[in-house]
mmCIF file of C-alpha atoms in Angstrom:
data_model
loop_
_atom_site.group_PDB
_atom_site.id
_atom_site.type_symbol
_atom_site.label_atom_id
_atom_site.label_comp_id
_atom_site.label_asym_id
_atom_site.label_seq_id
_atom_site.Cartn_x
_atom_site.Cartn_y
_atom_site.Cartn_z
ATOM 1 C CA UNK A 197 9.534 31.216 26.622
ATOM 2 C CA UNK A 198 7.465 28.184 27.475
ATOM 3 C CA UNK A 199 7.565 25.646 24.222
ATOM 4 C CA UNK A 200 4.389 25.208 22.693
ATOM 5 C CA UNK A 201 3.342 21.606 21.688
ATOM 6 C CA UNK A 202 0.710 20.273 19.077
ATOM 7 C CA UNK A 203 -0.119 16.917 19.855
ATOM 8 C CA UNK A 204 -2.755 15.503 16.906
ATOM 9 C CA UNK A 205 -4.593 11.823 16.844
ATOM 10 C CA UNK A 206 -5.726 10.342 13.505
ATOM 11 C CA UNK A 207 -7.170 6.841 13.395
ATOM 12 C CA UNK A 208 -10.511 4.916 14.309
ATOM 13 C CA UNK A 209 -12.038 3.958 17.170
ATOM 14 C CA UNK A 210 -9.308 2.853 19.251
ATOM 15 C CA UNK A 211 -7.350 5.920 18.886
ATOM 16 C CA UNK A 212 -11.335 8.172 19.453
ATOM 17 C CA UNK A 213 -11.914 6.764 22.925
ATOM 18 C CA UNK A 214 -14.351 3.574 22.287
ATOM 19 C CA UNK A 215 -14.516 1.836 25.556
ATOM 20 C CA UNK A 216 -14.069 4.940 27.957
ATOM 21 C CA UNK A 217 -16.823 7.523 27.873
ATOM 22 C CA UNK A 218 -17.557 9.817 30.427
ATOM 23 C CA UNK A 219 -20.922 10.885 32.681
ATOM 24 C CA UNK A 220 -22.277 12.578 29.665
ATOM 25 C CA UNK A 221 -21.601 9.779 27.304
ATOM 26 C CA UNK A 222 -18.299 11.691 25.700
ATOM 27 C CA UNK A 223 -15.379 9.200 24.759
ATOM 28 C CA UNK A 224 -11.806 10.207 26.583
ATOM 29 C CA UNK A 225 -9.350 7.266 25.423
ATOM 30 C CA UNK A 226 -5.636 7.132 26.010
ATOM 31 C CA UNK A 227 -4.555 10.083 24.136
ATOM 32 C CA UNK A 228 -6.853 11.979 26.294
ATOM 33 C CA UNK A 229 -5.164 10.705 29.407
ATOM 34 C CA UNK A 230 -1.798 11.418 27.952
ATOM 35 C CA UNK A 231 -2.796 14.887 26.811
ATOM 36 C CA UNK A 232 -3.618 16.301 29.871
ATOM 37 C CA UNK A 233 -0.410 14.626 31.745
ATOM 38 C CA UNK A 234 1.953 16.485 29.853
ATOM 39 C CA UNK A 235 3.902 19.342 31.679
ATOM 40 C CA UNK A 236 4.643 21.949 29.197
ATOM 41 C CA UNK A 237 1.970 23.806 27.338
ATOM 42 C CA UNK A 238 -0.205 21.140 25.017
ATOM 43 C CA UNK A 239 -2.623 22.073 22.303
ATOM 44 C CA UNK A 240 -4.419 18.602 22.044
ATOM 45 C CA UNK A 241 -6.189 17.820 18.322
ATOM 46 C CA UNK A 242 -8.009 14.624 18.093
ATOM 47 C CA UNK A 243 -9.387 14.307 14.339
ATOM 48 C CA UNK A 244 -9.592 10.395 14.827
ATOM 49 C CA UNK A 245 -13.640 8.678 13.855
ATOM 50 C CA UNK A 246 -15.032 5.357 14.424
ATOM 51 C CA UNK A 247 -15.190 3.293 11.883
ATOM 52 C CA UNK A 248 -12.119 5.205 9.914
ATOM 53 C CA UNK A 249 -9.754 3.293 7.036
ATOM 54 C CA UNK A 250 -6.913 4.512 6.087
ATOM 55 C CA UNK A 251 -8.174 6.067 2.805
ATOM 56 C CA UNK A 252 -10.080 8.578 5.143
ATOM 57 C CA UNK A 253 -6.998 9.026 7.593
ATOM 58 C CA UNK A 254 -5.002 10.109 4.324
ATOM 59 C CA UNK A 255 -7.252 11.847 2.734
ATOM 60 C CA UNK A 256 -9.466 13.511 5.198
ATOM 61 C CA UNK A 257 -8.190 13.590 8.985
ATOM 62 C CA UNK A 258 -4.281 14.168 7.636
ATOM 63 C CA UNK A 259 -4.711 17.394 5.785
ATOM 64 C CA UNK A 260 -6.739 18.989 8.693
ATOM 65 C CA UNK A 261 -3.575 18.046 11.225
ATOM 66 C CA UNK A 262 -0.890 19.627 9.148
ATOM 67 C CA UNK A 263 -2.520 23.121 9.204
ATOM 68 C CA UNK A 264 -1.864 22.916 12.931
ATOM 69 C CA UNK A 265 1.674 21.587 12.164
ATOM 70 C CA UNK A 266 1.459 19.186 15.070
ATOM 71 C CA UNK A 267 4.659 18.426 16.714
ATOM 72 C CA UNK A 268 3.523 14.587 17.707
ATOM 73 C CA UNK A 269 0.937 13.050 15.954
ATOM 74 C CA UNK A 270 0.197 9.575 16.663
ATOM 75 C CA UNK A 271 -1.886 7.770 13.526
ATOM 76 C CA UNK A 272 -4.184 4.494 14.292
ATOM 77 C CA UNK A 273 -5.081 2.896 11.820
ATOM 78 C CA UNK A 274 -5.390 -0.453 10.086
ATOM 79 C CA UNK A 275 -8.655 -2.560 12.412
ATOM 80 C CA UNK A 276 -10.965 -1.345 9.541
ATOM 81 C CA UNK A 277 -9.634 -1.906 6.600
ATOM 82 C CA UNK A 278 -8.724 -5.689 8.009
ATOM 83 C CA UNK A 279 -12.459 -5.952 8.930
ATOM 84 C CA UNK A 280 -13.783 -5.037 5.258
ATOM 85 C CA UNK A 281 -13.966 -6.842 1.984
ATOM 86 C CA UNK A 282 -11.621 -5.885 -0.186
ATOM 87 C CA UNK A 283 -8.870 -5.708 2.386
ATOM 88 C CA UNK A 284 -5.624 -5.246 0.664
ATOM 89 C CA UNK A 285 -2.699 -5.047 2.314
ATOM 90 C CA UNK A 286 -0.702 -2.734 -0.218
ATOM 91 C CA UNK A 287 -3.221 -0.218 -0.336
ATOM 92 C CA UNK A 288 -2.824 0.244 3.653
ATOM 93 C CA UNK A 289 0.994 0.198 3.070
ATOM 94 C CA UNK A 290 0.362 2.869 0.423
ATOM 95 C CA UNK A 291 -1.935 5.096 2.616
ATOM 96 C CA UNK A 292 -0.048 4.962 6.087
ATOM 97 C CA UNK A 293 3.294 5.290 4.103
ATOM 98 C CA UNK A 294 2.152 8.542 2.291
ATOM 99 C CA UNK A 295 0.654 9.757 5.345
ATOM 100 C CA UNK A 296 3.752 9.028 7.868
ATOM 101 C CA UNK A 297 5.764 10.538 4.796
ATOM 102 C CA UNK A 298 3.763 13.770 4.953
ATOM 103 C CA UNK A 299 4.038 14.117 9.129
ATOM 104 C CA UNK A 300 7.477 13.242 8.300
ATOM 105 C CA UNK A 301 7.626 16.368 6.325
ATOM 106 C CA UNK A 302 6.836 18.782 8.633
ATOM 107 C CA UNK A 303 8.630 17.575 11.463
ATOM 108 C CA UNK A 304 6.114 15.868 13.496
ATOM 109 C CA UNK A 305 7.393 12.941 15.868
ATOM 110 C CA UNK A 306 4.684 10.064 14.742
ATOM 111 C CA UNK A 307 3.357 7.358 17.019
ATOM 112 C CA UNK A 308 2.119 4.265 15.850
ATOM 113 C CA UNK A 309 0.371 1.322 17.371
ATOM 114 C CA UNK A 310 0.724 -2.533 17.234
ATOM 115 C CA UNK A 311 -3.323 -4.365 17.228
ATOM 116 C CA UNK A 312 -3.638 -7.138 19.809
ATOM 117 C CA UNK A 313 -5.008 -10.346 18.461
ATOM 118 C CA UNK A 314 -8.568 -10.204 19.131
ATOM 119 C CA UNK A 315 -9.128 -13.586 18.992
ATOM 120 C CA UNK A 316 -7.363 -14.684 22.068
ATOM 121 C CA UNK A 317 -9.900 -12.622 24.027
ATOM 122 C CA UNK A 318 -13.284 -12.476 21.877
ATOM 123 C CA UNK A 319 -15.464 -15.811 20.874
ATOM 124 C CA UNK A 320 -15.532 -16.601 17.195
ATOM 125 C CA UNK A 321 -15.719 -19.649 15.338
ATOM 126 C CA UNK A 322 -12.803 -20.986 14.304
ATOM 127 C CA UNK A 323 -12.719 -20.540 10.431
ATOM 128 C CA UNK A 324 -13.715 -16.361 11.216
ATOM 129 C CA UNK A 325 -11.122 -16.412 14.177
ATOM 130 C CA UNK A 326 -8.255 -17.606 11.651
ATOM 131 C CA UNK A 327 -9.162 -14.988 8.951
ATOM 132 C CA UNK A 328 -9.399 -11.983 11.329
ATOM 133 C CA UNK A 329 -5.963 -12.999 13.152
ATOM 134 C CA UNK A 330 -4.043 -13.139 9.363
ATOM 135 C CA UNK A 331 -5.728 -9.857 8.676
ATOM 136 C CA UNK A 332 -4.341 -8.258 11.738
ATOM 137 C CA UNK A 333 -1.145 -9.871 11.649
ATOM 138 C CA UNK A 334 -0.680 -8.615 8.291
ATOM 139 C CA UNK A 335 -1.708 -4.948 9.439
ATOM 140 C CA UNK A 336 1.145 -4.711 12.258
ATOM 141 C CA UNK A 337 3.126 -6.149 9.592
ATOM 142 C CA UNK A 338 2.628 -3.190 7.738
ATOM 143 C CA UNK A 339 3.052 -1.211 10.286
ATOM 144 C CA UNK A 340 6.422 -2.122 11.814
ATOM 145 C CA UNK A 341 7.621 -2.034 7.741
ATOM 146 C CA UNK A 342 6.884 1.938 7.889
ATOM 147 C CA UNK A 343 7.878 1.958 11.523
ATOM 148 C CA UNK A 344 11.200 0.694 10.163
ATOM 149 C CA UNK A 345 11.651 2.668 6.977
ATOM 150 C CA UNK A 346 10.853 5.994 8.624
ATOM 151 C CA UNK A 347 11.943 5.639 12.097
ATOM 152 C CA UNK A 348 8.846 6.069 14.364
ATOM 153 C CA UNK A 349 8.501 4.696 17.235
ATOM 154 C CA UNK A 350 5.748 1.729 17.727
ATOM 155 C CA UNK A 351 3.658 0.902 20.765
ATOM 156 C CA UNK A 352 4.493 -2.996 20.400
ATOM 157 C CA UNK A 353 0.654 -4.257 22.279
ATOM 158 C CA UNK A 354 1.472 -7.619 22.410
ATOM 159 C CA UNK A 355 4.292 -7.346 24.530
ATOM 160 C CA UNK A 356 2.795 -5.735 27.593
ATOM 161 C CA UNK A 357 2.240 -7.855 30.176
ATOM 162 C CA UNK A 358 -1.421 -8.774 31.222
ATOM 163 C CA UNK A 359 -2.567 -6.872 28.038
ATOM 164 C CA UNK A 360 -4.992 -10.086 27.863
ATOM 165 C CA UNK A 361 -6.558 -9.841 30.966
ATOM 166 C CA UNK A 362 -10.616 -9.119 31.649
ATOM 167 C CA UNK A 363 -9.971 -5.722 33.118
ATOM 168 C CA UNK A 364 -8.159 -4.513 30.097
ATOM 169 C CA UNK A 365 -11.141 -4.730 27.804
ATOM 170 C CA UNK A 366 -14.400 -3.577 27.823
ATOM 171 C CA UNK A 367 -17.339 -5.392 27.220
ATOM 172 C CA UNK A 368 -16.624 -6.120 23.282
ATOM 173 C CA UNK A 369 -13.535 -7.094 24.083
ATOM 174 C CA UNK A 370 -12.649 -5.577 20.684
ATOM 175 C CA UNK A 371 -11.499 -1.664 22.467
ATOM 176 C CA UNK A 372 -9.498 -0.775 25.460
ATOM 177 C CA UNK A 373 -11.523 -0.475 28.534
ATOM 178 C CA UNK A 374 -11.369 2.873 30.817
ATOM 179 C CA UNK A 375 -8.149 1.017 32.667
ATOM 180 C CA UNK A 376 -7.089 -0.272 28.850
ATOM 181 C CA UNK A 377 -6.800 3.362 27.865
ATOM 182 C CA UNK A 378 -4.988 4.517 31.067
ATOM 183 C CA UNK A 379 -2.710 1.778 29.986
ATOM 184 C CA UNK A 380 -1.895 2.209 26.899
ATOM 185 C CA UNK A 381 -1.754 6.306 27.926
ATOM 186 C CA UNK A 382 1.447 4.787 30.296
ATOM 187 C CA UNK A 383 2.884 2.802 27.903
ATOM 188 C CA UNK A 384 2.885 6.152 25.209
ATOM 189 C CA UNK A 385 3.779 8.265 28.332
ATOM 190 C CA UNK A 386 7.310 5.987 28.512
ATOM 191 C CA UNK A 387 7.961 6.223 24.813
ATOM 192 C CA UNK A 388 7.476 10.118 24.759
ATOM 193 C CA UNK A 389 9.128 10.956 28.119
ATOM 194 C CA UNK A 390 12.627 10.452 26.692
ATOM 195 C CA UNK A 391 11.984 13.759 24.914
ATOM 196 C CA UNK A 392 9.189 15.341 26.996
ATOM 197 C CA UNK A 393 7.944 16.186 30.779
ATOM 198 C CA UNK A 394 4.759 14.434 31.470
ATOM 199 C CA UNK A 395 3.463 13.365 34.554
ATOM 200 C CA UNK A 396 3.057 9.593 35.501
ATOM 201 C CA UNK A 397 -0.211 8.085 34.002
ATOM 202 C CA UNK A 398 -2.518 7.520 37.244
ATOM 203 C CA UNK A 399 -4.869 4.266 36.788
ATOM 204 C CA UNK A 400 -8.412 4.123 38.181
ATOM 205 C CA UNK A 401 -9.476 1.594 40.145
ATOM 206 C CA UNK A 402 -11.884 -0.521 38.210
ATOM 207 C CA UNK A 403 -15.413 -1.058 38.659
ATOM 208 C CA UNK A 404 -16.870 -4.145 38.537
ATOM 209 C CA UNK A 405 -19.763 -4.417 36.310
ATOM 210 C CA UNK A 406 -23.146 -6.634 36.878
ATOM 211 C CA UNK A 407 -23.295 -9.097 34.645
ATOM 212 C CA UNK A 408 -26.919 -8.261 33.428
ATOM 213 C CA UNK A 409 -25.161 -5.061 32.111
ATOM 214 C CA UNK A 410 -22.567 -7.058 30.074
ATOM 215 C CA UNK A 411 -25.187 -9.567 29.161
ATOM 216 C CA UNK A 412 -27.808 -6.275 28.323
ATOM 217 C CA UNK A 413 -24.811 -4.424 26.208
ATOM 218 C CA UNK A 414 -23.844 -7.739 24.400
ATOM 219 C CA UNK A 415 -27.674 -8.042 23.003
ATOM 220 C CA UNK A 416 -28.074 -4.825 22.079
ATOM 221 C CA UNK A 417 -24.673 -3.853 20.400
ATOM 222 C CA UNK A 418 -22.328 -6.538 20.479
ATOM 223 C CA UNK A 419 -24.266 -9.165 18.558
ATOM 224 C CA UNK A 420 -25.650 -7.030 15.954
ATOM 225 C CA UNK A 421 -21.896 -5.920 15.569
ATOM 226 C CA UNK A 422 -20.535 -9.284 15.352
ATOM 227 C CA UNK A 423 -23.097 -10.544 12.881
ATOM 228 C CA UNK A 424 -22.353 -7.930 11.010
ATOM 229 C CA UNK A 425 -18.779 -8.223 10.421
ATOM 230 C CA UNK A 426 -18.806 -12.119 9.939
ATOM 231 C CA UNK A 427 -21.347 -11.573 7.048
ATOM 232 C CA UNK A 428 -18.442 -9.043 5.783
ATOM 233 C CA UNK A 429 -16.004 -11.380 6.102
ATOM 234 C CA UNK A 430 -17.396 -14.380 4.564
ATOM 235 C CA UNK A 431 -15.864 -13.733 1.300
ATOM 236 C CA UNK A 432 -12.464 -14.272 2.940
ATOM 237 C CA UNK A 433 -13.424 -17.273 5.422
ATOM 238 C CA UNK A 434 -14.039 -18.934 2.485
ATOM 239 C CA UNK A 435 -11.117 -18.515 0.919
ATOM 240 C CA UNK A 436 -8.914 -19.254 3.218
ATOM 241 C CA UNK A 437 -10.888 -22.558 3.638
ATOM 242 C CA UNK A 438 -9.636 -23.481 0.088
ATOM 243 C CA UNK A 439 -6.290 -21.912 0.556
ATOM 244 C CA UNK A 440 -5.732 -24.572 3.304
ATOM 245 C CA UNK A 441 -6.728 -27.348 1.697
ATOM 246 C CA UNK A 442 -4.600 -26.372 -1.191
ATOM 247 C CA UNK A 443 -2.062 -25.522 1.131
ATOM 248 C CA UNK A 444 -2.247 -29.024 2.969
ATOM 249 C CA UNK A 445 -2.723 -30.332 -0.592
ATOM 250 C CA UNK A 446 0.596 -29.034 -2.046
ATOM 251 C CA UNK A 447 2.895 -28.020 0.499
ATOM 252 C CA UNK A 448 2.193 -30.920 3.401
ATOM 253 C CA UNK A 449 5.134 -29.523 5.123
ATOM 254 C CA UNK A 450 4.436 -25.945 5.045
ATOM 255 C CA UNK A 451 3.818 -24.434 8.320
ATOM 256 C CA UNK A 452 0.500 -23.754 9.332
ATOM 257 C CA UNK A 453 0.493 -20.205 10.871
ATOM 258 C CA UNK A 454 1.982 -19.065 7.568
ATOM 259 C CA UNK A 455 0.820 -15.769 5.916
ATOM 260 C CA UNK A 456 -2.097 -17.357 3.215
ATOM 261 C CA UNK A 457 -3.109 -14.335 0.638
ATOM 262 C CA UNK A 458 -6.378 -13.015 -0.429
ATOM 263 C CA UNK A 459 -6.469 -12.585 -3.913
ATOM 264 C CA UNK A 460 -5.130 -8.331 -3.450
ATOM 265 C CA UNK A 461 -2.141 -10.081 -2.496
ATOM 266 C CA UNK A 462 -1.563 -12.361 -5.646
ATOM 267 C CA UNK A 463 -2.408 -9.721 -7.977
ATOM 268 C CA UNK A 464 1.009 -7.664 -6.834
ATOM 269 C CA UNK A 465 3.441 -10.716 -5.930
ATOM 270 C CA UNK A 466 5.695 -9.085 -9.017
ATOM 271 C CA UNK A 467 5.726 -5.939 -7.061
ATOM 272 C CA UNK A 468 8.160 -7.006 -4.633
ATOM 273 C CA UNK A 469 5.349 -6.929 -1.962
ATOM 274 C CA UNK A 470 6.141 -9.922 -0.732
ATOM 275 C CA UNK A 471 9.023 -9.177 0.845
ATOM 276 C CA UNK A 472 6.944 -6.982 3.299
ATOM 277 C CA UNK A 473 3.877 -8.744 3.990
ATOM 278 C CA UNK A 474 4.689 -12.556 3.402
ATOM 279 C CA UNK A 475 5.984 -14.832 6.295
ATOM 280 C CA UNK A 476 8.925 -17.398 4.555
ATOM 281 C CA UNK A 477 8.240 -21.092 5.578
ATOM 282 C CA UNK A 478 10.652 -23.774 4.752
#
């Protein structure tokens, strides 16, 4: 008999298909591209939502995978809570820990995912820029800490090559373009193809848009969008301003990409949380 496999997605918009829609408006996105490659017999679930956190991956898309007792599932998850007030870095570790845990469980093979740094491809000023890249950094530092307790294997982004370049992103430069997806579809395709038969990834040629059409999409969604998170992360940029003068203040020879907390962070140093998230400077 023909082995049956469940393949489930959980996560936000990157792991939903932002960035690659087709003729009737319907997002695809790498799993979708992976999905249909594979050889054997695939039942493909993809529970994923823009705009997800991890509270809703735990609590909502996770308990409606494991009915289907998927056999990979591969969980996204982390660009939201970074982009929110109120980020706090243990509560992610807590959420993607019990939910890896629970896949764990039943036997699924989990797939996780490293974020790029957006600010090497999207304008911001500087203060916002510096916030948002400690924010992600301290997501995929999460992430490779569960990757590590529990085994899973990680997409590591940042070390494709070219996964910087124009053609990768699409016009918000914040999601995977059509060619991003197809991508990152290869990149999962040589991760999973140790252990299963699926069929080489093909990549589209891209299109070249008109600028008026970047320019048109920018107005309409990516400004409002942009405004819109820099008001939410105020709070932070803030912060951090007078964490670096304290910083430059006190510690003149720390270094100055280290790991500066928001105030979730300082509220559970006693924890031992600081082994996961914090980045030792001498």
């Amino acid at each position: 008999m023909e082995r049956v496999a469940t393949f489930a997605v959980l996560g936000d918009s990157a792991a939903s298909g932002v960035g690659d829609t087709d003729s009737n408006g319907n997002s695809r996105g790498w799993s979708y591209y992976l999905a249909k490659n594979f050889i054997d017999p695939l039942v493909y679930i993809n529970l994923s939502r823009p705009g997800a956190k991890s509270d809703e991956i735990l609590n909502d898309q996770l308990p409606k995978a494991i009915l289907h007792f998927p056999t990979i599932t591969a969980v996204i998850v982390g660009g939201n809570d970074a982009l929110r007030n109120g980020f706090s870095p243990e509560r992610l570790h807590q959420n993607l820990r019990s939910t890896i845990k629970q896949l764990k469980a039943i036997g699924s093979e989990v797939l996780l995912l490293q974020l790029h740094d957006p600010t090497l491809i999207v304008p911001m000023p500087k203060t916002l820029g510096a916030v948002l890249r400690r924010r992600i950094n301290a997501v995929n530092q999460v992430t490779q800490a569960i990757a590590a307790e529990f085994g899973t294997e990680i997409l590591r982004t940042r070390e494709l090559d070219g996964i910087y370049e124009r053609k990768v992103w699409h016009i918000d430069r914040m999601h995977p373009s059509k060619f991003g997806h197809q991508l990152l579809a290869q990149h999962f395709r040589e991760i999973l193809s140790k252990r299963w038969d699926i069929d080489p990834i093909h990549l589209d040629p891209i299109a070249k848009k008109p600028k008026a059409e970047s320019v048109k999409w920018m107005l309409k969604n990516g400004t409002p969008w942009f405004l819109k998170r820099s008001v939410d992360l105020l709070p932070a940029a803030l912060y951090l301003i007078i964490c670096e003068h304290l910083r430059r203040l006190f510690r003149p020879n720390a270094h100055a990409n280290a790991v500066i907390y928001f105030p979730e962070f300082v509220n559970h140093r006693e924890a031992g949380l600081l082994e996961v998230f914090e980045e030792r400077v001498s």
